[in-house]
Amino acid sequence: MKQLSIEHILPELVGGIAGLIMWGRLAPAFRWLALYLFITTGVIVLCFAWIDWYKTNFPPFHIYTNMCFLFYGMIFIKLQHHNRYLKTWGTIMLLLLPLAIVYSLTNQQYMTFPSIHNNVRDVLAVISGMLLLPSLIDSDYNQSLWKNELLWFVVAILIYHSTTFFIWSYISTIRSMGINDAPELSEISNVLGVLYYSMLSVSMLLHISNQKKNVTS
């Protein structure tokens, strides 16, 4: 695979494997996060392989975007003890999953970029991430805030999805005008992806570390 390099898969692979190994000690939300990171690794490899095979990665990109509705929905539902409205937004994501799949199969037919799916996912993720902010502000966390796994998760969600919303909206717009090449924005998106999965993996590793401390204390 021509373009696949270790930085594309290492961050999510580390977080996913660590979460699966320590599965029994994870809180429910972080079990879903571990599954999300591990499965995402496979989907990213599939995306690059698909480019080699068929000169496009749109079908696996649809799979990834649609599965985000499932994993994000379950993660935010499991975090509802931080904000009761998270259950509502998480449930909305789960309800949108079958609609997103049907739309991919019928309207876009997996052969065009899933722009609407992406935008809806980004908006819902940012709203849900913002709902977690008050719990961080009001937290009586007795360590450095940077050792708080929830902080890394929230910052990752807000930075990545607020930025990619505008990037992919612009790319989708110029593609609709017949302009198919936006290499600078695609590269920025790739860098954001590496940063995003790195921060999620840090969140996972901190959660594992904090869970161990809670057991021994």
Short mmCIF file of C-alpha atoms in Angstrom, two decimals:
data_model
loop_
_atom_site.label_atom_id
_atom_site.label_comp_id
_atom_site.label_asym_id
_atom_site.label_seq_id
_atom_site.Cartn_x
_atom_site.Cartn_y
_atom_site.Cartn_z
CA MET A 1 0.00 0.00 0.00
CA LYS A 2 1.70 3.11 -1.28
CA GLN A 3 0.63 5.79 1.18
CA LEU A 4 0.12 3.89 4.44
CA SER A 5 2.74 4.68 7.08
CA ILE A 6 3.04 3.80 10.72
CA GLU A 7 1.77 7.16 12.00
CA HIS A 8 -1.57 6.49 10.30
CA ILE A 9 -2.33 3.47 12.49
CA LEU A 10 0.02 3.46 15.50
CA PRO A 11 -1.90 5.88 17.81
CA GLU A 12 -5.28 4.13 17.56
CA LEU A 13 -3.64 0.69 17.56
CA VAL A 14 -1.82 1.40 20.83
CA GLY A 15 -4.94 2.74 22.55
CA GLY A 16 -7.14 -0.03 21.19
CA ILE A 17 -4.86 -2.91 22.16
CA ALA A 18 -4.17 -1.42 25.60
CA GLY A 19 -7.90 -1.10 26.19
CA LEU A 20 -8.62 -4.66 25.06
CA ILE A 21 -5.83 -6.06 27.25
CA MET A 22 -7.13 -4.17 30.30
CA TRP A 23 -10.80 -4.69 29.35
CA GLY A 24 -11.88 -5.86 32.80
CA ARG A 25 -10.69 -2.65 34.46
CA LEU A 26 -12.25 -0.23 32.01
CA ALA A 27 -15.32 1.87 32.69
CA PRO A 28 -18.14 1.14 30.18
CA ALA A 29 -17.49 4.27 28.08
CA PHE A 30 -13.82 3.36 27.72
CA ARG A 31 -14.66 -0.18 26.66
CA TRP A 32 -16.53 1.31 23.72
CA LEU A 33 -13.60 3.66 23.11
CA ALA A 34 -11.20 0.69 23.05
CA LEU A 35 -13.36 -1.08 20.46
CA TYR A 36 -13.62 2.10 18.42
CA LEU A 37 -9.84 2.62 18.35
CA PHE A 38 -9.06 -1.00 17.51
CA ILE A 39 -11.67 -1.33 14.74
CA THR A 40 -10.67 2.07 13.33
CA THR A 41 -7.14 0.72 12.84
CA GLY A 42 -8.52 -2.00 10.57
CA VAL A 43 -10.74 0.41 8.66
CA ILE A 44 -7.81 2.78 8.01
CA VAL A 45 -5.74 -0.09 6.63
CA LEU A 46 -8.72 -1.04 4.46
CA CYS A 47 -9.01 2.55 3.19
CA PHE A 48 -5.43 2.57 1.95
CA ALA A 49 -5.76 -0.91 0.48
CA TRP A 50 -8.96 0.14 -1.31
CA ILE A 51 -7.10 3.02 -2.95
CA ASP A 52 -4.57 0.53 -4.34
CA TRP A 53 -7.29 -1.81 -5.54
CA TYR A 54 -9.95 0.57 -6.84
CA LYS A 55 -8.33 4.05 -6.88
CA THR A 56 -10.85 5.35 -4.31
CA ASN A 57 -11.45 4.88 -0.59
CA PHE A 58 -15.05 6.10 -0.47
CA PRO A 59 -16.70 2.73 0.39
CA PRO A 60 -14.58 2.06 3.52
CA PHE A 61 -14.86 5.76 4.40
CA HIS A 62 -18.64 5.33 4.46
CA ILE A 63 -18.21 2.32 6.75
CA TYR A 64 -16.02 4.34 9.10
CA THR A 65 -18.30 7.38 9.18
CA ASN A 66 -21.40 5.26 9.77
CA MET A 67 -19.79 3.23 12.53
CA CYS A 68 -18.93 6.50 14.31
CA PHE A 69 -22.65 6.97 14.98
CA LEU A 70 -22.66 3.64 16.85
CA PHE A 71 -19.47 4.08 18.85
CA TYR A 72 -19.91 7.77 19.64
CA GLY A 73 -23.53 7.16 20.59
CA MET A 74 -22.61 4.41 23.04
CA ILE A 75 -19.64 6.32 24.49
CA PHE A 76 -21.71 9.42 25.20
CA ILE A 77 -24.60 7.38 26.63
CA LYS A 78 -22.15 5.68 29.01
CA LEU A 79 -20.85 9.12 30.05
CA GLN A 80 -24.32 10.36 30.97
CA HIS A 81 -23.38 10.49 34.68
CA HIS A 82 -21.37 13.60 33.76
CA ASN A 83 -24.35 15.27 32.08
CA ARG A 84 -27.80 13.72 31.75
CA TYR A 85 -28.32 15.31 28.32
CA LEU A 86 -25.55 13.14 26.90
CA LYS A 87 -27.99 10.23 26.88
CA THR A 88 -30.27 12.21 24.57
CA TRP A 89 -27.52 13.13 22.10
CA GLY A 90 -26.06 9.63 22.23
CA THR A 91 -29.48 8.14 21.50
CA ILE A 92 -29.92 10.52 18.55
CA MET A 93 -26.64 9.21 17.11
CA LEU A 94 -27.81 5.60 17.46
CA LEU A 95 -31.15 6.42 15.81
CA LEU A 96 -29.33 8.10 12.92
CA LEU A 97 -27.17 5.02 12.29
CA PRO A 98 -29.72 3.04 10.21
CA LEU A 99 -30.65 6.22 8.31
CA ALA A 100 -26.99 6.86 7.51
CA ILE A 101 -26.54 3.27 6.27
CA VAL A 102 -29.65 3.48 4.08
CA TYR A 103 -28.52 6.85 2.70
CA SER A 104 -25.10 5.40 1.87
CA LEU A 105 -26.65 2.44 0.08
CA THR A 106 -29.34 4.30 -1.83
CA ASN A 107 -28.45 7.93 -2.43
CA GLN A 108 -24.66 8.02 -2.40
CA GLN A 109 -24.23 4.29 -3.09
CA TYR A 110 -20.88 4.22 -1.28
CA MET A 111 -19.12 5.68 -4.32
CA THR A 112 -19.08 9.37 -3.38
CA PHE A 113 -17.70 11.14 -0.35
CA PRO A 114 -20.06 10.85 2.70
CA SER A 115 -20.27 14.61 3.20
CA ILE A 116 -23.68 14.75 4.90
CA HIS A 117 -22.79 11.88 7.23
CA ASN A 118 -19.56 13.63 8.18
CA ASN A 119 -21.20 16.97 8.88
CA VAL A 120 -23.98 15.48 11.01
CA ARG A 121 -21.49 13.37 12.96
CA ASP A 122 -19.21 16.36 13.54
CA VAL A 123 -22.03 18.60 14.81
CA LEU A 124 -23.38 15.96 17.19
CA ALA A 125 -19.89 15.11 18.46
CA VAL A 126 -19.05 18.77 19.17
CA ILE A 127 -22.36 19.35 20.98
CA SER A 128 -21.82 16.24 23.10
CA GLY A 129 -18.22 17.23 23.82
CA MET A 130 -19.33 20.66 24.99
CA LEU A 131 -21.82 19.02 27.35
CA LEU A 132 -18.86 17.40 29.10
CA LEU A 133 -17.07 20.70 29.72
CA PRO A 134 -19.02 21.68 32.88
CA SER A 135 -18.01 18.44 34.58
CA LEU A 136 -14.36 19.29 33.93
CA ILE A 137 -14.76 22.84 35.22
CA ASP A 138 -16.57 21.69 38.37
CA SER A 139 -14.26 18.73 38.93
CA ASP A 140 -12.47 18.40 42.28
CA TYR A 141 -9.84 16.26 40.58
CA ASN A 142 -6.96 16.00 43.05
CA GLN A 143 -4.20 15.53 40.47
CA SER A 144 -2.94 17.59 37.57
CA LEU A 145 -5.81 18.23 35.20
CA TRP A 146 -3.63 16.88 32.39
CA LYS A 147 -3.82 13.46 34.07
CA ASN A 148 -7.60 13.51 33.73
CA GLU A 149 -8.58 11.07 30.96
CA LEU A 150 -11.85 12.90 30.33
CA LEU A 151 -10.01 16.15 29.52
CA TRP A 152 -7.98 14.48 26.76
CA PHE A 153 -11.12 12.88 25.36
CA VAL A 154 -13.11 16.13 25.31
CA VAL A 155 -10.28 18.23 23.84
CA ALA A 156 -9.72 15.61 21.13
CA ILE A 157 -13.40 15.57 20.20
CA LEU A 158 -13.77 19.36 20.12
CA ILE A 159 -10.58 20.11 18.17
CA TYR A 160 -10.96 17.35 15.61
CA HIS A 161 -14.65 17.53 14.83
CA SER A 162 -14.97 21.32 14.87
CA THR A 163 -12.06 21.59 12.43
CA THR A 164 -12.94 18.70 10.10
CA PHE A 165 -16.50 20.03 9.81
CA PHE A 166 -15.18 23.07 7.94
CA ILE A 167 -12.45 21.19 6.06
CA TRP A 168 -14.72 18.50 4.64
CA SER A 169 -17.55 20.95 4.00
CA TYR A 170 -15.17 22.98 1.84
CA ILE A 171 -13.76 19.92 0.09
CA SER A 172 -17.28 18.64 -0.63
CA THR A 173 -18.24 22.04 -2.03
CA ILE A 174 -15.32 22.27 -4.45
CA ARG A 175 -15.82 18.64 -5.49
CA SER A 176 -19.43 19.46 -6.36
CA MET A 177 -17.98 22.17 -8.64
CA GLY A 178 -15.83 19.62 -10.43
CA ILE A 179 -12.60 20.42 -8.56
CA ASN A 180 -11.33 17.11 -7.18
CA ASP A 181 -7.95 18.12 -5.83
CA ALA A 182 -7.40 19.84 -2.46
CA PRO A 183 -4.11 18.28 -1.32
CA GLU A 184 -3.28 20.88 1.33
CA LEU A 185 -6.61 20.44 3.12
CA SER A 186 -6.44 16.66 2.82
CA GLU A 187 -2.97 16.75 4.37
CA ILE A 188 -4.19 18.96 7.22
CA SER A 189 -7.01 16.50 7.78
CA ASN A 190 -4.51 13.62 7.93
CA VAL A 191 -2.39 15.47 10.51
CA LEU A 192 -5.52 16.22 12.55
CA GLY A 193 -6.42 12.54 12.40
CA VAL A 194 -3.05 11.51 13.82
CA LEU A 195 -3.39 14.14 16.59
CA TYR A 196 -6.97 13.04 17.30
CA TYR A 197 -6.21 9.35 17.71
CA SER A 198 -3.06 10.15 19.69
CA MET A 199 -5.11 12.17 22.18
CA LEU A 200 -7.78 9.47 22.40
CA SER A 201 -5.06 6.90 23.08
CA VAL A 202 -3.57 9.14 25.79
CA SER A 203 -7.06 9.32 27.29
CA MET A 204 -7.26 5.51 27.24
CA LEU A 205 -3.82 5.03 28.80
CA LEU A 206 -4.56 7.60 31.52
CA HIS A 207 -7.85 5.86 32.26
CA ILE A 208 -6.05 2.53 32.64
CA SER A 209 -3.42 4.12 34.89
CA ASN A 210 -6.02 5.88 37.04
CA GLN A 211 -8.09 2.70 37.34
CA LYS A 212 -5.01 0.83 38.59
CA LYS A 213 -4.38 3.53 41.20
CA ASN A 214 -7.99 3.32 42.36
CA VAL A 215 -7.66 -0.43 42.82
CA THR A 216 -4.43 -0.19 44.85
CA SER A 217 -5.50 2.81 46.97
#
